Structure formats: structure tokens, C-alpha cells
PDB file with SEQRES, HELIX, SHEET and CRYST1 records, atoms N, CA, C and O in Angstrom:
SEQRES   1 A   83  UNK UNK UNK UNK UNK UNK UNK UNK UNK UNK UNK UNK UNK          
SEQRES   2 A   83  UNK UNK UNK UNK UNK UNK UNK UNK UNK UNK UNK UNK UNK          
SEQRES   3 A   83  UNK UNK UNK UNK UNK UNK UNK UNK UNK UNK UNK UNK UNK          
SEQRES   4 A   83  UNK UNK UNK UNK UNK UNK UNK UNK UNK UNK UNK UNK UNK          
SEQRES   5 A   83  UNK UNK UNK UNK UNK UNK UNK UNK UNK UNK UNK UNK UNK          
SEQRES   6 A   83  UNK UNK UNK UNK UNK UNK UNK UNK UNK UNK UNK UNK UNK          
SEQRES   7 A   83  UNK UNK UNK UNK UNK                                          
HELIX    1 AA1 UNK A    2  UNK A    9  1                                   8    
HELIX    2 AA2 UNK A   17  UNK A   19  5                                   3    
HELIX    3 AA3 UNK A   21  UNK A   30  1                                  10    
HELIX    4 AA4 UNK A   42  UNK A   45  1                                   4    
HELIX    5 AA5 UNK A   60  UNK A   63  1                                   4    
HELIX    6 AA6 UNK A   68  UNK A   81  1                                  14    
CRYST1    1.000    1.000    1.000  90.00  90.00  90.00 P 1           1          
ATOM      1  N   UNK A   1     120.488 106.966  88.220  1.00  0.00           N  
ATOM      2  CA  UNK A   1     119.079 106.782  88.508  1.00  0.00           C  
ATOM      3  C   UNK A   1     118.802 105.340  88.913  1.00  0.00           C  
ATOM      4  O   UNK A   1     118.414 105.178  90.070  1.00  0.00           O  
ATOM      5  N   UNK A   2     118.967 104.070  87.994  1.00  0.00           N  
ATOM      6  CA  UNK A   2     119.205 102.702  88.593  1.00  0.00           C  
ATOM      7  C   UNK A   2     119.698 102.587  89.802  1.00  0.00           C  
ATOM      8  O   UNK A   2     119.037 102.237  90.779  1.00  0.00           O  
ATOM      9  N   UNK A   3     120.954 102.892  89.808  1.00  0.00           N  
ATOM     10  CA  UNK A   3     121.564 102.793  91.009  1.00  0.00           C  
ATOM     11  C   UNK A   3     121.058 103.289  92.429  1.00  0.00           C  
ATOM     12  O   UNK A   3     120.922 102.879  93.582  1.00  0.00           O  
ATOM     13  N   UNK A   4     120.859 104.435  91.641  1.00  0.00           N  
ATOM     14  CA  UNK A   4     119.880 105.058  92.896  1.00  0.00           C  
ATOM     15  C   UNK A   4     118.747 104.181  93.720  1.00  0.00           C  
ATOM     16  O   UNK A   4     118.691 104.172  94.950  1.00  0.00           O  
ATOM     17  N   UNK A   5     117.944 103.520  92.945  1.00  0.00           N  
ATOM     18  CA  UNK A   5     116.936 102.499  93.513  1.00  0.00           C  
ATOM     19  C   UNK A   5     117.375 101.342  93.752  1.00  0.00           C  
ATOM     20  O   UNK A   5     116.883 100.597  94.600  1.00  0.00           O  
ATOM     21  N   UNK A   6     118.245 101.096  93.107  1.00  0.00           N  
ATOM     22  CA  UNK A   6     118.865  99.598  94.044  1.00  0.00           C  
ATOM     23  C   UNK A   6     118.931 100.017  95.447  1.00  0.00           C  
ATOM     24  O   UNK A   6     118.392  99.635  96.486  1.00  0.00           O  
ATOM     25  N   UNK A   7     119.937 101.108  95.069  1.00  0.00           N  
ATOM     26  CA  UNK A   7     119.980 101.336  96.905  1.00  0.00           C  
ATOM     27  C   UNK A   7     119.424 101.748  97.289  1.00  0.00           C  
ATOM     28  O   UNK A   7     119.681 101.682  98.491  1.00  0.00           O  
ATOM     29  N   UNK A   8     118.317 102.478  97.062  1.00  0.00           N  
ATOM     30  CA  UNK A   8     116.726 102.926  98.409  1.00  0.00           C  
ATOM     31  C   UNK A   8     116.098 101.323  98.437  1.00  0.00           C  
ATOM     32  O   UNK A   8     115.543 101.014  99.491  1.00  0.00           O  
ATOM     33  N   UNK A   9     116.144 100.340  97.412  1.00  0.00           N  
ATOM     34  CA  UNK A   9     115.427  99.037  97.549  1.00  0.00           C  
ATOM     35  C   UNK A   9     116.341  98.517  98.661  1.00  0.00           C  
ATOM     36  O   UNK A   9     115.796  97.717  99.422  1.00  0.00           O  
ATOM     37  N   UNK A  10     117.499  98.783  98.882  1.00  0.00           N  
ATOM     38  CA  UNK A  10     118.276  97.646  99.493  1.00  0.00           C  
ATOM     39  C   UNK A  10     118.209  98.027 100.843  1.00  0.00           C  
ATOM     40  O   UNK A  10     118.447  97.096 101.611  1.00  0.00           O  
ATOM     41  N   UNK A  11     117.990  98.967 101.303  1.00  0.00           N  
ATOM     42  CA  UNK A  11     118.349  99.506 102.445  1.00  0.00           C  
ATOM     43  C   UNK A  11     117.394  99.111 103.770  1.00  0.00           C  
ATOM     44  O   UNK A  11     116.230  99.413 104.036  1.00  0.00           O  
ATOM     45  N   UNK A  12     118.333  98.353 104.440  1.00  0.00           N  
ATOM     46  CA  UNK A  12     117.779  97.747 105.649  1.00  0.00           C  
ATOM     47  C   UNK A  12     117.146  95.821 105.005  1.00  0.00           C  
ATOM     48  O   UNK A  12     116.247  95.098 105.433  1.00  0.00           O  
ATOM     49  N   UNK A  13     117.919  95.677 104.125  1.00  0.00           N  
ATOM     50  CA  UNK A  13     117.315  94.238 103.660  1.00  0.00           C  
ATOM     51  C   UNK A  13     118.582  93.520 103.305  1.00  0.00           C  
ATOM     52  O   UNK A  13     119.692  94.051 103.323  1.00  0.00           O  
ATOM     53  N   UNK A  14     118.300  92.086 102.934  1.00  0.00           N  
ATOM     54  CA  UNK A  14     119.633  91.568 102.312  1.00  0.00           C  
ATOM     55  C   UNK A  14     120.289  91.835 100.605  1.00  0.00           C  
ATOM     56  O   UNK A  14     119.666  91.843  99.544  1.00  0.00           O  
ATOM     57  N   UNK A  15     121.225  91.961 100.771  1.00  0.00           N  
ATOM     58  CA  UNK A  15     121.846  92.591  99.401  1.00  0.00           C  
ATOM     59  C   UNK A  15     121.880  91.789  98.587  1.00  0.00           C  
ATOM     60  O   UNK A  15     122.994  91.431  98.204  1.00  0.00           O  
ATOM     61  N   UNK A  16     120.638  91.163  97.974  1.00  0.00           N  
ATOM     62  CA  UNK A  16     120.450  89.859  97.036  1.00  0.00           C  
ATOM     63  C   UNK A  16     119.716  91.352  95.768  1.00  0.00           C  
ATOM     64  O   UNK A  16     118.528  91.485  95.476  1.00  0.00           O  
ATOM     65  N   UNK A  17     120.730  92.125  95.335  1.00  0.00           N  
ATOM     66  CA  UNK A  17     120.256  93.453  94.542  1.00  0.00           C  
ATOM     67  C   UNK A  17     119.507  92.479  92.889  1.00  0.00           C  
ATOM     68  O   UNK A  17     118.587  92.830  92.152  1.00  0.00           O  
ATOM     69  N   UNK A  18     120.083  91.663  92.852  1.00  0.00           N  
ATOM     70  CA  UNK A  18     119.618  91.004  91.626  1.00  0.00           C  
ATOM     71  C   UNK A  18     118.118  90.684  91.409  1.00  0.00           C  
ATOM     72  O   UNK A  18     117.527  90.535  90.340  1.00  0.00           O  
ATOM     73  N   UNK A  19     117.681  90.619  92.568  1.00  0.00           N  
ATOM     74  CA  UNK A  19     116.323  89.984  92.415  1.00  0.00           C  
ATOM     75  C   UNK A  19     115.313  91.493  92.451  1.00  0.00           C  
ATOM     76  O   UNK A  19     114.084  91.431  92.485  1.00  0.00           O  
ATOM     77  N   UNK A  20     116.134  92.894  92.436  1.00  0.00           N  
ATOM     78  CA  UNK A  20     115.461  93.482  92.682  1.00  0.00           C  
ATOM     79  C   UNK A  20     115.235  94.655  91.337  1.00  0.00           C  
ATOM     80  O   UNK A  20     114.494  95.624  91.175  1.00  0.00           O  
ATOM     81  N   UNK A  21     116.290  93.986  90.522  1.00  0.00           N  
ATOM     82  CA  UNK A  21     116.235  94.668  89.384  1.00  0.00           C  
ATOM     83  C   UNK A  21     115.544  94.813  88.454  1.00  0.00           C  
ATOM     84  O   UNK A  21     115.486  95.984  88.077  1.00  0.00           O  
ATOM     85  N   UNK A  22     114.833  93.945  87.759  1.00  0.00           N  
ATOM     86  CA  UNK A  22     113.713  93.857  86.826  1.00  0.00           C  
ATOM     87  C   UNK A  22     112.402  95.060  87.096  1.00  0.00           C  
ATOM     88  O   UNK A  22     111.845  95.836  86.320  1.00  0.00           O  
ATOM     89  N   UNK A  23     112.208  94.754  88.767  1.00  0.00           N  
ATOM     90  CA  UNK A  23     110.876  96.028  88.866  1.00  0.00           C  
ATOM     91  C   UNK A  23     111.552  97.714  89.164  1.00  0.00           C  
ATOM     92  O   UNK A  23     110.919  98.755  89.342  1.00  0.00           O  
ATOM     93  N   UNK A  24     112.623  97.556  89.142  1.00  0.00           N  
ATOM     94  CA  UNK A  24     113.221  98.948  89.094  1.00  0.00           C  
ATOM     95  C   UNK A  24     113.596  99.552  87.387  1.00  0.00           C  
ATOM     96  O   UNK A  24     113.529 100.692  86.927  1.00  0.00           O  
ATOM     97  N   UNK A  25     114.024  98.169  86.714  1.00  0.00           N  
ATOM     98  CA  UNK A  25     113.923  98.365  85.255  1.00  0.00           C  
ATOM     99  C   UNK A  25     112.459  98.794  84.457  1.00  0.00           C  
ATOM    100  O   UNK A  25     112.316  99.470  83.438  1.00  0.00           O  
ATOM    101  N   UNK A  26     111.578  98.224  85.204  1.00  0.00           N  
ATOM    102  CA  UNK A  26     110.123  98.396  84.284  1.00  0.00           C  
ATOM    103  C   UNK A  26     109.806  99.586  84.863  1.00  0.00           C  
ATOM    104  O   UNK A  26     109.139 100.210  84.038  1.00  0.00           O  
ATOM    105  N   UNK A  27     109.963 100.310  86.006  1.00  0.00           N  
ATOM    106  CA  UNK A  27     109.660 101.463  86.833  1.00  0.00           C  
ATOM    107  C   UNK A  27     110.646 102.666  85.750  1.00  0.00           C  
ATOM    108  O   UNK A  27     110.164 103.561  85.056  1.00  0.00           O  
ATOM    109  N   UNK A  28     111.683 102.416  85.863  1.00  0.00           N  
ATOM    110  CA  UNK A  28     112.445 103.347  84.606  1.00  0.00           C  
ATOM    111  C   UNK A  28     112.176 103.204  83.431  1.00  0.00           C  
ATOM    112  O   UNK A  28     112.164 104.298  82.867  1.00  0.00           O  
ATOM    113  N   UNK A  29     111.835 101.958  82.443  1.00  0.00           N  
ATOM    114  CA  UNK A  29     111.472 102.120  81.145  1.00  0.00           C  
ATOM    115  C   UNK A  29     109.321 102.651  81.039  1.00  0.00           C  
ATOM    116  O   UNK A  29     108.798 102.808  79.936  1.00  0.00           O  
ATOM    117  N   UNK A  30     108.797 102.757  81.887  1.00  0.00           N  
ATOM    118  CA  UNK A  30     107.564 102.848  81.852  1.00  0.00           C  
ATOM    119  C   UNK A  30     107.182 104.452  82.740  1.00  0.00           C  
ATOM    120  O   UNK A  30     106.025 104.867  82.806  1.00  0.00           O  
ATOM    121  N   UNK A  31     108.155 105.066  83.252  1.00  0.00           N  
ATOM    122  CA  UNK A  31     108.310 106.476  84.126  1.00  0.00           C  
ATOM    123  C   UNK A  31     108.206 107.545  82.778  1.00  0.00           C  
ATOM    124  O   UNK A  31     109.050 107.125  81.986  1.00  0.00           O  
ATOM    125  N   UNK A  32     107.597 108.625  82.247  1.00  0.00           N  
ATOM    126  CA  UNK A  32     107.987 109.660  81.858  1.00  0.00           C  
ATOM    127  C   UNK A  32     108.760 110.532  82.177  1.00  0.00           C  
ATOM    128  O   UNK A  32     108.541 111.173  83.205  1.00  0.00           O  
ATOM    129  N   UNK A  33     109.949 110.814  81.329  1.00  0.00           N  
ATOM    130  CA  UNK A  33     111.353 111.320  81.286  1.00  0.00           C  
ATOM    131  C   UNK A  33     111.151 112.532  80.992  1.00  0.00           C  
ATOM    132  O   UNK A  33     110.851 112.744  79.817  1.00  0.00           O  
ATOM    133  N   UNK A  34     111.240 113.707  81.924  1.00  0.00           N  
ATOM    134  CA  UNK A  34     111.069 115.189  81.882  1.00  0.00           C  
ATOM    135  C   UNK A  34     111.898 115.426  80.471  1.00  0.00           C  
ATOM    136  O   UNK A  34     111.229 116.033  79.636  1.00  0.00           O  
ATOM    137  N   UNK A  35     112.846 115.165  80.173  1.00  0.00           N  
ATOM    138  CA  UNK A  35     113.390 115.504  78.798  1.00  0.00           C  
ATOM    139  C   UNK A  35     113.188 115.069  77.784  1.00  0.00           C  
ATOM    140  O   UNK A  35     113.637 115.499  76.721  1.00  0.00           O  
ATOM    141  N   UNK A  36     112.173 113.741  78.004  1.00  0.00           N  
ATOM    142  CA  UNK A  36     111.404 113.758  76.451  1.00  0.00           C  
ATOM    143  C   UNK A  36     109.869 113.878  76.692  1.00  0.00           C  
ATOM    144  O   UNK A  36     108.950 114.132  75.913  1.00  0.00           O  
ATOM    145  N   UNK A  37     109.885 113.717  77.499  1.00  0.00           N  
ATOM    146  CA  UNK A  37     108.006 113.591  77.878  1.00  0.00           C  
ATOM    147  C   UNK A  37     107.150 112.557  77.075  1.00  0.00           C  
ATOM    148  O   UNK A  37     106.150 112.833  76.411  1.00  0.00           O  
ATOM    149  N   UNK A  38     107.581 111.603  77.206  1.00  0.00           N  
ATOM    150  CA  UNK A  38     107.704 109.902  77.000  1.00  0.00           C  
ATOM    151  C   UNK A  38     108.335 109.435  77.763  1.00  0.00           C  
ATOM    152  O   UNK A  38     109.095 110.013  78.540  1.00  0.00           O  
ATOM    153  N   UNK A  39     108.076 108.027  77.648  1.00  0.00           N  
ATOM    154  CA  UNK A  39     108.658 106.682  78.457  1.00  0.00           C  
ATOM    155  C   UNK A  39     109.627 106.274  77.573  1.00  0.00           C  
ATOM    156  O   UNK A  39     109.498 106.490  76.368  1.00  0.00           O  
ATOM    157  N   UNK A  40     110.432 105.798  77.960  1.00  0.00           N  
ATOM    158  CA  UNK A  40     112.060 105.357  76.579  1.00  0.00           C  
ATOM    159  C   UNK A  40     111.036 103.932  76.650  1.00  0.00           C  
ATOM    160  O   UNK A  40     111.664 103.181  75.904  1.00  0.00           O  
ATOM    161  N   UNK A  41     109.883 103.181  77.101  1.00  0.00           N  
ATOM    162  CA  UNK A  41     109.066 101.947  76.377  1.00  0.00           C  
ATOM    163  C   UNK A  41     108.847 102.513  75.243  1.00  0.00           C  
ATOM    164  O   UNK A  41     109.202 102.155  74.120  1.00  0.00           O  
ATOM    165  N   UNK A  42     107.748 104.160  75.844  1.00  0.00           N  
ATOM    166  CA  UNK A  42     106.850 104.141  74.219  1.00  0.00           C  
ATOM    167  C   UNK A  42     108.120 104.698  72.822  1.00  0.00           C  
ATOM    168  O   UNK A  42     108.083 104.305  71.656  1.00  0.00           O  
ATOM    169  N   UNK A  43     108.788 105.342  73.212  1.00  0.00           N  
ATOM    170  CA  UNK A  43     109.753 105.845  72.319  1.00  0.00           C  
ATOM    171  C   UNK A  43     110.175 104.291  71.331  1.00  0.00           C  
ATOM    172  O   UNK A  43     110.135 104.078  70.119  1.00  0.00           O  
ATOM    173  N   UNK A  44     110.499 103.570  72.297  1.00  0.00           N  
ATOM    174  CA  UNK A  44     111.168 102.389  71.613  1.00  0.00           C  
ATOM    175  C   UNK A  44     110.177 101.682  70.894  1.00  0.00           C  
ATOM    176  O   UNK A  44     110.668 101.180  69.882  1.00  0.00           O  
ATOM    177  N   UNK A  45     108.555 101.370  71.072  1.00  0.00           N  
ATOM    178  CA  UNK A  45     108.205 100.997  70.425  1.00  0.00           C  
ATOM    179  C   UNK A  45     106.321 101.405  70.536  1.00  0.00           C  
ATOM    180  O   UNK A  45     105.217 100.882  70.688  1.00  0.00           O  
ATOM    181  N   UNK A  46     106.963 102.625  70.342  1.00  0.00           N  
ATOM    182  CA  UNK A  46     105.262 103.498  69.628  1.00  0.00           C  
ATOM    183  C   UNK A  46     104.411 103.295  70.198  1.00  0.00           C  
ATOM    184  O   UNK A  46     103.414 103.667  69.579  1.00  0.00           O  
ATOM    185  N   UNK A  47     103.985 102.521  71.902  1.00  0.00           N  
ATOM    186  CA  UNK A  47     102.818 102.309  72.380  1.00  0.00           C  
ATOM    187  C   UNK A  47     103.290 102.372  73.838  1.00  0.00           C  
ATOM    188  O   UNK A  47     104.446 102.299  74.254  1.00  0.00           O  
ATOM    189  N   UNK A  48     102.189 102.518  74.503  1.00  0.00           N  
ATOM    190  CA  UNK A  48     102.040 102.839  75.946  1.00  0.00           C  
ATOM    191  C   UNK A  48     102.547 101.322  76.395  1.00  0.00           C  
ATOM    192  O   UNK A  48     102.212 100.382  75.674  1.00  0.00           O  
ATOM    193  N   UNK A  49     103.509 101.024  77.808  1.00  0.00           N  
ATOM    194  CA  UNK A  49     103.382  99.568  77.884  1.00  0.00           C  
ATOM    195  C   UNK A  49     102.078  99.529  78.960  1.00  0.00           C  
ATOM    196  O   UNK A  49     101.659 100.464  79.641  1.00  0.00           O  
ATOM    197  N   UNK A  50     101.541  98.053  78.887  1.00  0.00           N  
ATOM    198  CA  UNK A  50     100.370  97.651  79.716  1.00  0.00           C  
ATOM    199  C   UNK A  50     101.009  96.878  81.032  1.00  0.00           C  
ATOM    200  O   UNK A  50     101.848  95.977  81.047  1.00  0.00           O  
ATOM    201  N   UNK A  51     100.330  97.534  82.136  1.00  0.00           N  
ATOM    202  CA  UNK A  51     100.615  96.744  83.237  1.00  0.00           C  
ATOM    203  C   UNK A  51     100.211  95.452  83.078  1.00  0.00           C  
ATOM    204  O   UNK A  51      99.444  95.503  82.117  1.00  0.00           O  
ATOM    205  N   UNK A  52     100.279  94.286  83.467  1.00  0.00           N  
ATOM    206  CA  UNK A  52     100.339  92.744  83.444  1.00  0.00           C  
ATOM    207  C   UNK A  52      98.889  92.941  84.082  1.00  0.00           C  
ATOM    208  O   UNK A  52      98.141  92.093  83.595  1.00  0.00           O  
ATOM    209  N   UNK A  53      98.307  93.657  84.885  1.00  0.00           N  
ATOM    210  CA  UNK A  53      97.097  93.307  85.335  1.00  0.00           C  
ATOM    211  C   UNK A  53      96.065  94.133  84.732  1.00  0.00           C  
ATOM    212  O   UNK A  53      94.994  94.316  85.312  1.00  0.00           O  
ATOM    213  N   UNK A  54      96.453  94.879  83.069  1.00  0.00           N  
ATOM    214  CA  UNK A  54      95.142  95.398  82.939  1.00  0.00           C  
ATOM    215  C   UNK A  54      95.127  94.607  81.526  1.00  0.00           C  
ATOM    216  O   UNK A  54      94.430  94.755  80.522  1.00  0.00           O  
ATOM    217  N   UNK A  55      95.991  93.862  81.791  1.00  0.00           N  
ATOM    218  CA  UNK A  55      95.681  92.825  80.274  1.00  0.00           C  
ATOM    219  C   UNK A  55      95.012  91.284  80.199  1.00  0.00           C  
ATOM    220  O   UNK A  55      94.695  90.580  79.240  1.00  0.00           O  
ATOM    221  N   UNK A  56      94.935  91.051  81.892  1.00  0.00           N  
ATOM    222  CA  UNK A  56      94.587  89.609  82.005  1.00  0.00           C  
ATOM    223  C   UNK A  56      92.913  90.024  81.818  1.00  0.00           C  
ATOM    224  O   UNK A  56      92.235  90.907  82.345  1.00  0.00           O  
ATOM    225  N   UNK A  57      92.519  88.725  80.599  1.00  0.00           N  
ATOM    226  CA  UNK A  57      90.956  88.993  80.725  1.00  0.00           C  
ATOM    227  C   UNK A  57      90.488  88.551  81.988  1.00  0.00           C  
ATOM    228  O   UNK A  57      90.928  87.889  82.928  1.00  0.00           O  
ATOM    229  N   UNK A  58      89.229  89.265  81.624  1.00  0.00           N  
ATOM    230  CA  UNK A  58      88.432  89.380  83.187  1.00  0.00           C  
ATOM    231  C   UNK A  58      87.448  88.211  83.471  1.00  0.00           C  
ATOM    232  O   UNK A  58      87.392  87.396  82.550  1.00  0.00           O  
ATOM    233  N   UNK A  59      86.730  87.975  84.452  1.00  0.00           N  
ATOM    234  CA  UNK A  59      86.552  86.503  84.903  1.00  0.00           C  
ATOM    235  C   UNK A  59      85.114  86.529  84.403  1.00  0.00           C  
ATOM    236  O   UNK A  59      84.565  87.614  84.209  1.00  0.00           O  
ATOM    237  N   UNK A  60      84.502  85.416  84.195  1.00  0.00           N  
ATOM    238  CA  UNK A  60      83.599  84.990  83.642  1.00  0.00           C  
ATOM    239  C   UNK A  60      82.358  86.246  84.500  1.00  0.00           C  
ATOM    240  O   UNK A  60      81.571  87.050  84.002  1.00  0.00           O  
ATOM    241  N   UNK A  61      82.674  85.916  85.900  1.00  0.00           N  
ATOM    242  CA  UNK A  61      81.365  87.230  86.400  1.00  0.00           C  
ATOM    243  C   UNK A  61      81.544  88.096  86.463  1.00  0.00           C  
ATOM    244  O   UNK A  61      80.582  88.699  86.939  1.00  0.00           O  
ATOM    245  N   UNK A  62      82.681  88.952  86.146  1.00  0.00           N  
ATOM    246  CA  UNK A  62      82.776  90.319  85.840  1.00  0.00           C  
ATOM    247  C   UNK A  62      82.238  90.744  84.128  1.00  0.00           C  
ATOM    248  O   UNK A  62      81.623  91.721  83.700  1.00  0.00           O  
ATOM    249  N   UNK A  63      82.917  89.245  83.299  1.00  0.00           N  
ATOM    250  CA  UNK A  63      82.227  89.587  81.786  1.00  0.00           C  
ATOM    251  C   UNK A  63      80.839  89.439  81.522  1.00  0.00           C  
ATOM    252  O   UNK A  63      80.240  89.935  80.568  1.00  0.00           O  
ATOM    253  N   UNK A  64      80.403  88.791  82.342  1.00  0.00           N  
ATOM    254  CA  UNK A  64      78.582  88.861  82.187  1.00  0.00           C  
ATOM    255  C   UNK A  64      77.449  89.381  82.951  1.00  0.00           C  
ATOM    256  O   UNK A  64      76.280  89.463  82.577  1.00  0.00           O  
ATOM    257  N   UNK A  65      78.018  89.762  84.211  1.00  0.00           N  
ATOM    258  CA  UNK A  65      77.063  90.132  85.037  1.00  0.00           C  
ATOM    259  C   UNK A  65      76.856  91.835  85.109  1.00  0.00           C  
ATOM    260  O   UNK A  65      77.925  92.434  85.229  1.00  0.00           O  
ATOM    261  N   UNK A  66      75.721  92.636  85.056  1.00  0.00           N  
ATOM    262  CA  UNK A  66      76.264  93.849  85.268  1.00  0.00           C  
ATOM    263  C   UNK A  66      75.933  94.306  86.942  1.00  0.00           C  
ATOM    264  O   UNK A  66      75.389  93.619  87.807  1.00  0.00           O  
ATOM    265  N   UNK A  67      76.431  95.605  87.038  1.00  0.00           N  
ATOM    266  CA  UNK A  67      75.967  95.699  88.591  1.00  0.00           C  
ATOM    267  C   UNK A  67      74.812  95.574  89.182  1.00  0.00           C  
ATOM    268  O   UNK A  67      74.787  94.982  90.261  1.00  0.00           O  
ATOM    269  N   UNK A  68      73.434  96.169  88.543  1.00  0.00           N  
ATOM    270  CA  UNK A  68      72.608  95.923  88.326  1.00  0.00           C  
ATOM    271  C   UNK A  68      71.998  94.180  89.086  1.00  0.00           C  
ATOM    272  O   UNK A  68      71.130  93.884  89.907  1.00  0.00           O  
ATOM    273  N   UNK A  69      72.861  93.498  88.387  1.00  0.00           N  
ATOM    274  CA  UNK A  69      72.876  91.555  88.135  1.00  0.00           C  
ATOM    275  C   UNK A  69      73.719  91.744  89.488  1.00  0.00           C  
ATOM    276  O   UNK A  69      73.313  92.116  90.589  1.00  0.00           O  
ATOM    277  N   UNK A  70      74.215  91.604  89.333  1.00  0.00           N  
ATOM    278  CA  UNK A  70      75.431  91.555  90.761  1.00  0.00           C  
ATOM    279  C   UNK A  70      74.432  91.429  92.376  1.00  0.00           C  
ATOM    280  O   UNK A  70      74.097  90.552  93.171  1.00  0.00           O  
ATOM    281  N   UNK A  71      74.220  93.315  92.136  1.00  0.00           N  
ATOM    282  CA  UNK A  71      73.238  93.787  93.095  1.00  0.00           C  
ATOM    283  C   UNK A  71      72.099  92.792  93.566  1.00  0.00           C  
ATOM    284  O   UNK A  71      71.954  92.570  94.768  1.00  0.00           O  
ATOM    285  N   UNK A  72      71.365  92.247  92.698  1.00  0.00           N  
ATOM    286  CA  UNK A  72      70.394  91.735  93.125  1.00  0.00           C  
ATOM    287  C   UNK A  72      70.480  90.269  93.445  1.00  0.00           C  
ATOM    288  O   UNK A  72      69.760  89.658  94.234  1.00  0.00           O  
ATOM    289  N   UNK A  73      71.661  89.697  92.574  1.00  0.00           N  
ATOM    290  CA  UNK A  73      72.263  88.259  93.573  1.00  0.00           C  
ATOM    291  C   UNK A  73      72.719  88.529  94.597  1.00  0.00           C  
ATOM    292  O   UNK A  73      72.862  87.517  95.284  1.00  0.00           O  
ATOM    293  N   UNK A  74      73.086  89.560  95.148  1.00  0.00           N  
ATOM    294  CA  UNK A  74      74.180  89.296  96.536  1.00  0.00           C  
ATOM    295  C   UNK A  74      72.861  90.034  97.436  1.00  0.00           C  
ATOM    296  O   UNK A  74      72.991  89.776  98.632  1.00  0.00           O  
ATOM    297  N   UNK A  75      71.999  90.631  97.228  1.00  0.00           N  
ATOM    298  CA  UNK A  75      70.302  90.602  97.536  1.00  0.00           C  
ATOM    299  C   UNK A  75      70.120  89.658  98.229  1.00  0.00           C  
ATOM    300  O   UNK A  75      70.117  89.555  99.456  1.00  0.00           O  
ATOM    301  N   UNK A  76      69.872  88.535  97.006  1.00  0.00           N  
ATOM    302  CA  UNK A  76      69.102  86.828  96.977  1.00  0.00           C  
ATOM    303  C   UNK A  76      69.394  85.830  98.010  1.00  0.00           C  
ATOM    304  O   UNK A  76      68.734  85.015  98.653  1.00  0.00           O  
ATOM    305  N   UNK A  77      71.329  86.394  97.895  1.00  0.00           N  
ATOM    306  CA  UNK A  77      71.920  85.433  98.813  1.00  0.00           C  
ATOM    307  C   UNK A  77      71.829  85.831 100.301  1.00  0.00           C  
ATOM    308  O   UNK A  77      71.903  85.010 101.215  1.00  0.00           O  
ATOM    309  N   UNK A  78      71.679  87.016 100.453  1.00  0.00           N  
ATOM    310  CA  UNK A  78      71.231  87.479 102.043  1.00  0.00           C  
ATOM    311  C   UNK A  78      70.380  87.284 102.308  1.00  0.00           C  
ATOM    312  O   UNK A  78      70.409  86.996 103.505  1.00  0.00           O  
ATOM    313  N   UNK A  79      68.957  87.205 101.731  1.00  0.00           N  
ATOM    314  CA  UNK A  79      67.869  86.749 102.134  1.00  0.00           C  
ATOM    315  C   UNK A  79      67.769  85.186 102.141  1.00  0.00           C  
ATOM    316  O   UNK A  79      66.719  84.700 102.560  1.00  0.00           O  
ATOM    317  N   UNK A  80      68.776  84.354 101.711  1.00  0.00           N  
ATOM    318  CA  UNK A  80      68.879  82.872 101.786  1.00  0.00           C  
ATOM    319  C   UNK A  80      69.604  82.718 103.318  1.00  0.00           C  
ATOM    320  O   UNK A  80      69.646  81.738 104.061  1.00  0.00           O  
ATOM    321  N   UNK A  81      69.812  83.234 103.382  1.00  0.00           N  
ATOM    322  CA  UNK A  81      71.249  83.320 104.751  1.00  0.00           C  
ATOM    323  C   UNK A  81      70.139  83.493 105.738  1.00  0.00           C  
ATOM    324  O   UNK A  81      69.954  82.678 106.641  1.00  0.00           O  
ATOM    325  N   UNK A  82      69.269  84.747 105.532  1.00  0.00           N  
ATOM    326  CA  UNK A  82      68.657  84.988 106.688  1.00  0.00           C  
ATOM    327  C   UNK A  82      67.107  83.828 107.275  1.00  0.00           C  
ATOM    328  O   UNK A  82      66.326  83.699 108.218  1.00  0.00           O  
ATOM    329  N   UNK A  83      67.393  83.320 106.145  1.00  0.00           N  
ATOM    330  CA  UNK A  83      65.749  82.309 106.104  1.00  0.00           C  
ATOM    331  C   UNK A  83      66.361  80.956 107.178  1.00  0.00           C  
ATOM    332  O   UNK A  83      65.625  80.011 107.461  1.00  0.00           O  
TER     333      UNK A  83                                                      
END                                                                             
């Protein structure tokens, strides 16, 4: 199965396979395995793993503004534009 994706990754590129291993590793430890119906992550340690981007907190105007707020600044600022 590894192997397998090295070589669909490699194909038609330079054979620097090393650099390509880590996201083929997290793609196999984070894939559900028809024969256990789990990820060998959660098996190994009892929790779903988190992608890197649903763990970075979120930016100051996504944590305070709601759409609502949003909506009516990006309003404000078109009618500044248009004046």
C-alpha cells in the first residue's frame, strides 16, 4: 500500500521519494481500514487525528465578528469607495 503511493507520487517527477513520505504516511495512518473500520491513528491512540488546519485558532475577525457584523462592514466599505 506505501509503496504503492510512492510510486503513483513519483511518477513523471524526480525520484527525491523521501520528501514524499510523511504525507503518504499521515494519508495511511488517518485513512479508515476496511478491516477494522478505524484509522490504525485512532486505534493507537483513542482519538480521531486533527488536520493541522482545523486546530490553528481562528483570527481575531473570524472570533468576533458575526456575519451579520461582517455583512454590514463590507456594506460601509463600499459605500466609502463609492463616495
Amino acid at each position: 500500500m506505501i509503496l504503492k503511493a510512492i510510486k503513483r507520487r513519483l511518477e513523471g517527477k524526480d525520484k527525491s521519494w523521501i520528501e514524499h513520505l510523511l504525507p503518504i504516511l499521515w494519508s495511511y495512518h488517518t485513512t479508515i481500514h476496511s478491516s477494522t473500520g478505524e484509522t490504525p491513528f485512532k486505534m493507537v491512540y483513542g482519538v480521531d487525528a486533527l488536520n493541522p488546519a482545523e486546530i490553528d485558532p481562528p483570527s481575531w475577525r473570524r472570533a468576533t465578528l458575526t456575519t451579520t457584523e461582517n455583512s454590514e462592514a463590507l456594506k460601509e466599505n463600499l459605500d466609502l469607495l463609492e463616495e
